[in-house]
Amino acid sequence: MALNRGKQFEVKFKQDFLDTVPNSTIDRLYDSVSGYKFISNISDYIGYSYPLIFYLECKSHLGNTFPLSNLTQYDKLISKVGIKGVRTGVIIWFIDHDKVLYVPISTITKLKSDGKKSVNIKYLNDDTYKIIEIPSTKKRVFLDSDYSILLNLEEGE
C-alpha cells in the first residue's frame, strides 16, 4: 500500500499550526473524498488566532509547479476575500524542493487573470506575485514549519 504523503502533511500542518501560532485553534473539516461527489468544503482547515480567522487549503505536490486546476475550492475561498480579519489561502508543500509556501487566494486570482495555469516555485522570488515561504526545518521526511508568520498577513492575503 502506497503512503499518502498529502494526508500525512495535513496532520503535520495541523500540529505545527497549533505549536507555532500562539493562542490558536484549528479544525479539520470533514474530508468528503470518499464518494460524496456533491459535498465540498470551503477548505481543509479553519484556524483562529485573535483577531484572525484562516481558511486554509493544504496541498502537497511533486515537481516545480502546482496546477491551479487542482484547487477545486477556489470559488468558495474567493468568497471570503474582503472580510475584515479573514485570511484565505493555500499551503503548498513542494516536496522535491523541501519548501512550504503560503499562497493567498488573491495571488491565485492574479495568476489566473495573468493567464497562468499553475503556481511555479520560481514565483517565490518574483515580486509580481505575493507568495510567502513558511520558515521550515527539514526533518527525515517532513518539515517542521513555523506558521506564526501568517499572523503578519495583511487584509486580502
Short mmCIF file of C-alpha atoms in Angstrom, two decimals:
data_model
loop_
_atom_site.label_atom_id
_atom_site.label_comp_id
_atom_site.label_asym_id
_atom_site.label_seq_id
_atom_site.Cartn_x
_atom_site.Cartn_y
_atom_site.Cartn_z
CA MET A 1 0.00 0.00 0.00
CA ALA A 2 1.45 3.38 -1.02
CA LEU A 3 1.97 6.07 1.57
CA ASN A 4 -0.24 9.10 1.21
CA ARG A 5 2.17 11.98 1.87
CA GLY A 6 -0.63 14.50 1.32
CA LYS A 7 -2.74 13.23 4.21
CA GLN A 8 0.35 12.91 6.40
CA PHE A 9 1.29 16.50 5.55
CA GLU A 10 -2.16 17.68 6.62
CA VAL A 11 -1.69 16.07 10.04
CA LYS A 12 1.78 17.63 10.34
CA PHE A 13 0.42 21.03 9.25
CA LYS A 14 -2.25 20.97 11.95
CA GLN A 15 0.23 20.13 14.69
CA ASP A 16 2.75 22.72 13.53
CA PHE A 17 0.00 25.38 13.35
CA LEU A 18 -1.04 24.65 16.94
CA ASP A 19 2.59 24.56 18.10
CA THR A 20 3.69 27.82 16.46
CA VAL A 21 0.65 30.12 16.30
CA PRO A 22 0.04 31.48 19.81
CA ASN A 23 -3.38 31.08 21.40
CA SER A 24 -4.73 29.32 18.34
CA THR A 25 -7.20 26.66 17.44
CA ILE A 26 -7.60 24.83 14.16
CA ASP A 27 -10.22 22.40 12.91
CA ARG A 28 -10.02 19.92 10.06
CA LEU A 29 -13.24 19.99 8.07
CA TYR A 30 -14.80 16.70 7.10
CA ASP A 31 -12.96 15.19 4.13
CA SER A 32 -15.55 14.22 1.54
CA VAL A 33 -13.25 12.33 -0.87
CA SER A 34 -14.93 9.03 -0.10
CA GLY A 35 -17.54 9.12 -2.81
CA TYR A 36 -19.70 12.09 -1.84
CA LYS A 37 -19.29 13.91 -5.12
CA PHE A 38 -21.67 16.77 -4.39
CA ILE A 39 -20.32 17.63 -0.95
CA SER A 40 -17.39 20.02 -0.82
CA ASN A 41 -15.95 22.19 1.91
CA ILE A 42 -14.60 25.69 1.66
CA SER A 43 -11.14 24.50 2.75
CA ASP A 44 -9.31 21.72 4.57
CA TYR A 45 -8.88 23.77 7.75
CA ILE A 46 -10.35 26.70 9.60
CA GLY A 47 -7.91 28.18 12.08
CA TYR A 48 -8.22 31.04 14.53
CA SER A 49 -5.88 33.25 16.50
CA TYR A 50 -7.38 36.51 17.72
CA PRO A 51 -8.25 38.61 15.77
CA LEU A 52 -7.74 36.49 12.63
CA ILE A 53 -9.59 33.55 11.14
CA PHE A 54 -7.85 31.45 8.49
CA TYR A 55 -9.41 29.39 5.72
CA LEU A 56 -6.54 27.18 4.60
CA GLU A 57 -6.39 24.55 1.90
CA CYS A 58 -3.42 22.15 2.15
CA LYS A 59 -1.76 20.69 -0.93
CA SER A 60 1.39 18.66 -1.46
CA HIS A 61 3.00 18.44 -4.85
CA LEU A 62 5.98 16.89 -6.60
CA GLY A 63 7.82 19.00 -9.16
CA ASN A 64 8.17 22.74 -9.74
CA THR A 65 4.56 23.71 -10.41
CA PHE A 66 1.22 23.30 -8.68
CA PRO A 67 -1.61 23.28 -11.26
CA LEU A 68 -4.37 25.77 -10.44
CA SER A 69 -6.86 23.20 -11.74
CA ASN A 70 -6.05 21.16 -8.59
CA LEU A 71 -7.52 23.93 -6.44
CA THR A 72 -11.16 22.93 -6.71
CA GLN A 73 -12.09 25.09 -3.69
CA TYR A 74 -11.14 28.36 -5.42
CA ASP A 75 -14.70 29.69 -5.88
CA LYS A 76 -15.55 29.08 -2.24
CA LEU A 77 -12.30 30.53 -0.93
CA ILE A 78 -12.59 33.69 -3.04
CA SER A 79 -15.95 34.40 -1.40
CA LYS A 80 -14.13 35.21 1.87
CA VAL A 81 -11.83 37.88 0.40
CA GLY A 82 -12.52 41.39 1.68
CA ILE A 83 -13.98 40.35 5.03
CA LYS A 84 -12.15 42.09 7.88
CA GLY A 85 -9.99 39.66 9.87
CA VAL A 86 -10.27 36.81 7.36
CA ARG A 87 -7.16 35.33 5.73
CA THR A 88 -7.66 32.84 2.92
CA GLY A 89 -5.06 30.86 1.03
CA VAL A 90 -3.33 27.66 0.07
CA ILE A 91 -0.49 25.96 1.93
CA ILE A 92 1.60 24.08 -0.65
CA TRP A 93 4.35 21.66 0.25
CA PHE A 94 6.70 21.44 -2.73
CA ILE A 95 8.07 18.04 -1.80
CA ASP A 96 11.02 18.00 -4.21
CA HIS A 97 12.19 21.42 -3.02
CA ASP A 98 11.65 20.95 0.75
CA LYS A 99 9.65 24.18 0.83
CA VAL A 100 6.26 25.06 2.25
CA LEU A 101 4.59 28.12 0.73
CA TYR A 102 1.53 30.15 1.59
CA VAL A 103 -0.23 31.45 -1.50
CA PRO A 104 -3.01 33.96 -0.73
CA ILE A 105 -6.18 33.39 -2.70
CA SER A 106 -5.73 36.94 -4.05
CA THR A 107 -2.46 35.77 -5.62
CA ILE A 108 -4.28 32.81 -7.20
CA THR A 109 -6.75 35.33 -8.67
CA LYS A 110 -3.88 37.40 -10.09
CA LEU A 111 -2.22 34.30 -11.55
CA LYS A 112 -5.49 33.36 -13.25
CA SER A 113 -6.04 36.88 -14.60
CA ASP A 114 -2.46 36.84 -15.96
CA GLY A 115 -3.28 33.63 -17.85
CA LYS A 116 -1.10 31.41 -15.65
CA LYS A 117 -2.12 27.78 -15.23
CA SER A 118 -0.01 26.99 -12.17
CA VAL A 119 1.92 28.25 -9.16
CA ASN A 120 5.59 27.84 -10.03
CA ILE A 121 8.14 27.60 -7.23
CA LYS A 122 10.19 30.27 -9.02
CA TYR A 123 7.40 32.81 -8.32
CA LEU A 124 8.70 32.83 -4.74
CA ASN A 125 11.46 35.18 -5.90
CA ASP A 126 9.24 37.18 -8.28
CA ASP A 127 7.86 40.46 -6.94
CA THR A 128 4.89 40.15 -9.31
CA TYR A 129 3.16 37.60 -7.08
CA LYS A 130 2.75 37.64 -3.30
CA ILE A 131 3.90 34.23 -2.10
CA ILE A 132 5.22 33.64 1.40
CA GLU A 133 7.74 30.96 2.28
CA ILE A 134 6.87 29.36 5.60
CA PRO A 135 10.03 29.11 7.73
CA SER A 136 10.75 25.39 7.87
CA THR A 137 13.41 22.94 9.00
CA LYS A 138 13.84 19.66 7.13
CA LYS A 139 13.47 16.51 9.19
CA ARG A 140 13.61 12.98 7.85
CA VAL A 141 10.60 13.27 5.51
CA PHE A 142 8.57 16.26 6.61
CA LEU A 143 9.47 19.75 7.66
CA ASP A 144 8.91 21.44 10.99
CA SER A 145 7.20 24.66 9.94
CA ASP A 146 6.53 27.90 11.81
CA TYR A 147 3.11 29.19 10.77
CA SER A 148 3.21 32.21 13.09
CA ILE A 149 4.31 34.19 10.02
CA LEU A 150 0.65 34.02 8.93
CA LEU A 151 -0.21 36.43 11.75
CA ASN A 152 1.59 39.15 9.76
CA LEU A 153 -0.67 38.82 6.71
CA GLU A 154 -2.43 41.95 5.56
CA GLU A 155 -6.09 42.29 4.54
CA GLY A 156 -6.74 40.36 1.35
CA GLU A 157 -3.87 37.94 1.82
#
